[in-house]
Amino acid sequence: MTTRRDALKTIALTTGAITIGSHLLHAQAPATEVPAVFKLPPLGYDYDALEPFIDAETMKIHHDKHHAAYVSKLNQAIAGAPGFESKPIEEILAKLDTVPEAARKDIRNQGGGHANHSLFWQTLKKNENGKPAGELAKAIDNSFGGFAKFQDDFGTAATKVFGSGWAWLVWKSGKLSIESSANQDSPYSTGGVPLLGIDVWEHAYYLKYQNRRAEYIKAFQNVVNWDFVSERFAKAAKG
Ligand code: MN
């Protein structure tokens, strides 16, 4: 026989259980559900395609975890900048001052991470002794005094990045230049078009090279897809 007291107890327990249950469900969901405006682009080749210069494990973690995290956090950030979700990330980075201030830092960091890596994957291809072609080859000769000199200057810029960042070959104000950027800052934010970038965050090389950044920078010369970079230059130079 159920007394009124027992019945109340049952109700209280049941209600408690429901409350806890829904609380747990809520806790398991992401902090904020936001639309997947930006998406992780596919790598476009196998993880081991750049071996032995860049190892498969590094490529897998770099693309599937690091780049994926930039995309996910960019989607969180863009939710705080209504109207910007329809713009290409390159365009947003080129006009960061128009982004609402509360979302600007996250969009600069996460959006830069997304844009930088999206370009990075496309510029990589095992291409031992590969060289720039066509107009880019000429422009590199004119701007840097030859391809070997360019390789030296680019490598030096990458070596000199203090902490995490990138070194870049950039098309800017009608000419080629070598630049570096801190963190995930993009050349688009300083008026340039990045043609080639080397990621010198430790996540880009630490598994294979540990603290030997210079070795990774040297190895990187063997995995530049110069055909892609040459085409990208032709488009950028055309305007
Ligand atoms: Mn990276």
Short mmCIF file of C-alpha atoms and ligand atoms in Angstrom, two decimals:
data_model
loop_
_atom_site.label_atom_id
_atom_site.label_comp_id
_atom_site.label_asym_id
_atom_site.label_seq_id
_atom_site.Cartn_x
_atom_site.Cartn_y
_atom_site.Cartn_z
CA MET A 1 0.00 0.00 0.00
CA THR A 2 1.39 3.38 -0.98
CA THR A 3 1.08 6.11 1.61
CA ARG A 4 0.88 9.75 0.66
CA ARG A 5 4.35 10.24 2.11
CA ASP A 6 5.79 7.44 -0.08
CA ALA A 7 4.08 8.88 -3.13
CA LEU A 8 5.58 12.31 -2.47
CA LYS A 9 8.98 10.72 -1.98
CA THR A 10 8.67 8.91 -5.30
CA ILE A 11 7.70 12.12 -7.06
CA ALA A 12 10.58 13.96 -5.45
CA LEU A 13 13.07 11.25 -6.45
CA THR A 14 11.70 11.07 -9.97
CA THR A 15 11.80 14.81 -10.39
CA GLY A 16 15.32 14.83 -9.04
CA ALA A 17 16.33 12.13 -11.50
CA ILE A 18 14.85 14.07 -14.41
CA THR A 19 16.62 17.23 -13.33
CA ILE A 20 19.96 15.47 -13.03
CA GLY A 21 19.36 13.69 -16.34
CA SER A 22 18.67 16.84 -18.30
CA HIS A 23 21.57 18.58 -16.59
CA LEU A 24 23.93 15.81 -17.72
CA LEU A 25 22.58 15.92 -21.26
CA HIS A 26 23.09 19.64 -21.33
CA ALA A 27 26.63 19.32 -19.99
CA GLN A 28 27.54 16.87 -22.77
CA ALA A 29 26.47 19.24 -25.54
CA PRO A 30 29.00 21.82 -26.82
CA ALA A 31 29.04 25.08 -24.89
CA THR A 32 27.20 26.82 -27.71
CA GLU A 33 25.66 25.23 -30.76
CA VAL A 34 26.73 27.32 -33.72
CA PRO A 35 26.36 26.75 -37.47
CA ALA A 36 29.33 25.13 -39.23
CA VAL A 37 29.89 28.17 -41.44
CA PHE A 38 33.53 27.30 -42.11
CA LYS A 39 34.55 23.74 -42.85
CA LEU A 40 37.80 21.81 -42.63
CA PRO A 41 38.99 21.33 -46.22
CA PRO A 42 40.30 17.86 -47.08
CA LEU A 43 44.06 17.45 -47.06
CA GLY A 44 43.91 16.42 -50.71
CA TYR A 45 46.56 13.68 -50.46
CA ASP A 46 47.61 10.90 -48.11
CA TYR A 47 49.09 11.69 -44.71
CA ASP A 48 52.33 9.98 -45.74
CA ALA A 49 52.63 11.78 -49.09
CA LEU A 50 55.40 14.06 -47.82
CA GLU A 51 57.51 11.38 -46.14
CA PRO A 52 60.30 11.45 -45.19
CA PHE A 53 60.39 15.25 -45.06
CA ILE A 54 57.17 15.65 -43.11
CA ASP A 55 55.95 12.51 -41.38
CA ALA A 56 52.47 11.03 -41.63
CA GLU A 57 51.71 11.30 -37.91
CA THR A 58 52.50 15.02 -37.91
CA MET A 59 50.32 15.58 -40.98
CA LYS A 60 47.41 13.66 -39.44
CA ILE A 61 47.48 15.53 -36.13
CA HIS A 62 48.22 18.86 -37.80
CA HIS A 63 45.30 18.62 -40.22
CA ASP A 64 42.73 16.54 -38.32
CA LYS A 65 43.28 18.08 -34.87
CA HIS A 66 45.00 21.47 -35.09
CA HIS A 67 43.37 22.81 -38.24
CA ALA A 68 40.03 21.28 -37.20
CA ALA A 69 40.24 23.15 -33.89
CA TYR A 70 40.83 26.48 -35.67
CA VAL A 71 37.75 25.84 -37.82
CA SER A 72 35.60 24.91 -34.84
CA LYS A 73 36.70 27.94 -32.80
CA LEU A 74 36.31 30.23 -35.82
CA ASN A 75 32.71 29.06 -36.12
CA GLN A 76 32.19 29.97 -32.46
CA ALA A 77 33.78 33.38 -33.05
CA ILE A 78 31.91 34.21 -36.25
CA ALA A 79 28.62 33.74 -34.39
CA GLY A 80 29.61 36.91 -32.55
CA ALA A 81 30.00 38.89 -35.77
CA PRO A 82 26.61 38.84 -37.52
CA GLY A 83 26.85 39.46 -41.27
CA PHE A 84 30.42 38.22 -41.50
CA GLU A 85 29.46 34.54 -41.82
CA SER A 86 28.74 35.03 -45.52
CA LYS A 87 32.18 36.49 -46.31
CA PRO A 88 35.28 34.54 -47.34
CA ILE A 89 37.80 34.35 -44.53
CA GLU A 90 40.50 36.05 -46.64
CA GLU A 91 38.24 39.07 -47.06
CA ILE A 92 37.47 39.21 -43.33
CA LEU A 93 41.18 39.04 -42.46
CA ALA A 94 41.94 41.83 -44.93
CA LYS A 95 39.48 44.12 -43.09
CA LEU A 96 39.79 43.08 -39.47
CA ASP A 97 39.02 46.62 -38.32
CA THR A 98 35.46 46.20 -39.60
CA VAL A 99 34.87 43.14 -37.37
CA PRO A 100 32.99 43.85 -34.12
CA GLU A 101 35.61 44.43 -31.46
CA ALA A 102 34.37 41.72 -29.10
CA ALA A 103 34.91 39.05 -31.80
CA ARG A 104 37.96 40.56 -33.49
CA LYS A 105 40.76 38.87 -31.55
CA ASP A 106 39.24 35.40 -31.92
CA ILE A 107 38.54 35.90 -35.61
CA ARG A 108 42.09 37.16 -36.13
CA ASN A 109 43.57 34.10 -34.36
CA GLN A 110 41.17 31.33 -35.38
CA GLY A 111 40.39 32.79 -38.81
CA GLY A 112 44.09 33.29 -39.44
CA GLY A 113 44.69 29.68 -38.38
CA HIS A 114 42.01 28.48 -40.79
CA ALA A 115 43.21 30.58 -43.76
CA ASN A 116 46.90 29.88 -43.17
CA HIS A 117 46.45 26.13 -42.94
CA SER A 118 44.00 25.96 -45.86
CA LEU A 119 46.71 27.50 -48.04
CA PHE A 120 49.51 25.47 -46.44
CA TRP A 121 48.08 22.05 -47.43
CA GLN A 122 47.71 23.15 -51.03
CA THR A 123 51.27 24.40 -51.31
CA LEU A 124 52.77 21.06 -50.25
CA LYS A 125 53.82 18.28 -52.59
CA LYS A 126 56.88 16.09 -52.60
CA ASN A 127 58.90 17.75 -55.26
CA GLU A 128 62.59 17.15 -54.69
CA ASN A 129 64.69 19.80 -56.39
CA GLY A 130 61.47 21.40 -57.60
CA LYS A 131 61.67 25.00 -58.70
CA PRO A 132 59.30 27.84 -59.47
CA ALA A 133 58.18 28.05 -63.08
CA GLY A 134 57.33 30.73 -65.63
CA GLU A 135 56.74 34.28 -64.48
CA LEU A 136 57.26 33.40 -60.82
CA ALA A 137 60.74 32.06 -61.58
CA LYS A 138 61.60 35.36 -63.28
CA ALA A 139 60.07 37.44 -60.50
CA ILE A 140 62.01 35.52 -57.84
CA ASP A 141 65.23 36.03 -59.77
CA ASN A 142 64.55 39.76 -60.06
CA SER A 143 63.39 40.23 -56.48
CA PHE A 144 65.86 38.09 -54.58
CA GLY A 145 68.81 37.58 -56.91
CA GLY A 146 68.06 33.97 -57.81
CA PHE A 147 66.18 30.97 -56.47
CA ALA A 148 69.02 29.81 -54.18
CA LYS A 149 69.15 33.27 -52.61
CA PHE A 150 65.39 33.21 -52.16
CA GLN A 151 65.63 29.83 -50.41
CA ASP A 152 68.27 31.25 -48.06
CA ASP A 153 66.28 34.40 -47.27
CA PHE A 154 63.04 32.48 -46.79
CA GLY A 155 64.79 29.99 -44.50
CA THR A 156 66.37 32.80 -42.50
CA ALA A 157 62.99 34.49 -42.03
CA ALA A 158 61.53 31.17 -40.82
CA THR A 159 64.45 30.61 -38.46
CA LYS A 160 64.08 34.08 -36.97
CA VAL A 161 60.40 33.74 -36.04
CA PHE A 162 60.48 33.89 -32.26
CA GLY A 163 58.04 31.40 -30.82
CA SER A 164 55.09 30.40 -32.97
CA GLY A 165 54.39 31.89 -36.36
CA TRP A 166 54.97 31.74 -40.08
CA ALA A 167 57.37 32.93 -42.76
CA TRP A 168 55.83 33.93 -46.07
CA LEU A 169 56.42 34.65 -49.71
CA VAL A 170 53.95 37.45 -50.28
CA TRP A 171 52.69 39.46 -53.24
CA LYS A 172 52.21 42.99 -51.99
CA SER A 173 52.13 46.43 -53.59
CA GLY A 174 53.04 44.95 -56.95
CA LYS A 175 56.08 43.02 -55.82
CA LEU A 176 57.29 39.88 -54.10
CA SER A 177 58.52 40.03 -50.55
CA ILE A 178 59.48 37.73 -47.72
CA GLU A 179 57.71 38.39 -44.45
CA SER A 180 57.03 36.68 -41.19
CA SER A 181 54.04 36.81 -38.89
CA ALA A 182 53.50 35.94 -35.26
CA ASN A 183 50.94 33.41 -34.06
CA GLN A 184 48.30 32.93 -36.78
CA ASP A 185 48.43 36.46 -38.16
CA SER A 186 47.75 36.44 -41.88
CA PRO A 187 49.51 38.44 -44.61
CA TYR A 188 46.03 39.39 -45.81
CA SER A 189 45.73 41.58 -42.69
CA THR A 190 48.70 43.70 -43.77
CA GLY A 191 47.66 44.16 -47.40
CA GLY A 192 49.43 41.19 -48.97
CA VAL A 193 48.48 38.01 -50.75
CA PRO A 194 50.30 34.99 -49.29
CA LEU A 195 51.75 32.76 -52.01
CA LEU A 196 53.68 30.32 -49.85
CA GLY A 197 53.99 29.98 -46.09
CA ILE A 198 56.01 27.78 -43.79
CA ASP A 199 54.37 26.96 -40.49
CA VAL A 200 57.00 27.11 -37.75
CA TRP A 201 54.69 26.35 -34.84
CA GLU A 202 56.21 23.40 -33.01
CA HIS A 203 53.09 21.35 -33.85
CA ALA A 204 54.23 21.46 -37.48
CA TYR A 205 57.51 19.63 -36.87
CA TYR A 206 58.11 18.60 -33.27
CA LEU A 207 57.25 14.87 -33.56
CA LYS A 208 59.97 14.32 -36.15
CA TYR A 209 62.41 17.17 -35.61
CA GLN A 210 61.91 18.06 -31.92
CA ASN A 211 63.86 21.29 -31.32
CA ARG A 212 65.65 21.13 -34.70
CA ARG A 213 63.61 23.77 -36.48
CA ALA A 214 66.45 24.48 -38.92
CA GLU A 215 66.34 20.86 -40.17
CA TYR A 216 62.60 21.10 -40.73
CA ILE A 217 63.02 24.38 -42.60
CA LYS A 218 65.63 22.80 -44.86
CA ALA A 219 63.45 19.71 -45.45
CA PHE A 220 60.50 21.96 -46.29
CA GLN A 221 62.24 23.00 -49.54
CA ASN A 222 61.60 19.44 -50.77
CA VAL A 223 57.86 19.62 -50.32
CA VAL A 224 56.90 22.91 -51.94
CA ASN A 225 54.36 22.52 -54.73
CA TRP A 226 55.94 25.15 -56.97
CA ASP A 227 53.40 24.54 -59.75
CA PHE A 228 50.63 25.56 -57.36
CA VAL A 229 52.59 28.55 -56.03
CA SER A 230 53.44 29.66 -59.60
CA GLU A 231 49.76 29.56 -60.59
CA ARG A 232 48.81 31.43 -57.45
CA PHE A 233 51.38 34.10 -58.26
CA ALA A 234 50.05 34.47 -61.82
CA LYS A 235 46.54 35.10 -60.46
CA ALA A 236 47.70 37.51 -57.73
CA ALA A 237 49.91 39.50 -60.11
CA LYS A 238 47.02 39.85 -62.53
CA GLY A 239 45.07 41.45 -59.69
MN MN B 1 49.97 24.66 -37.92
#
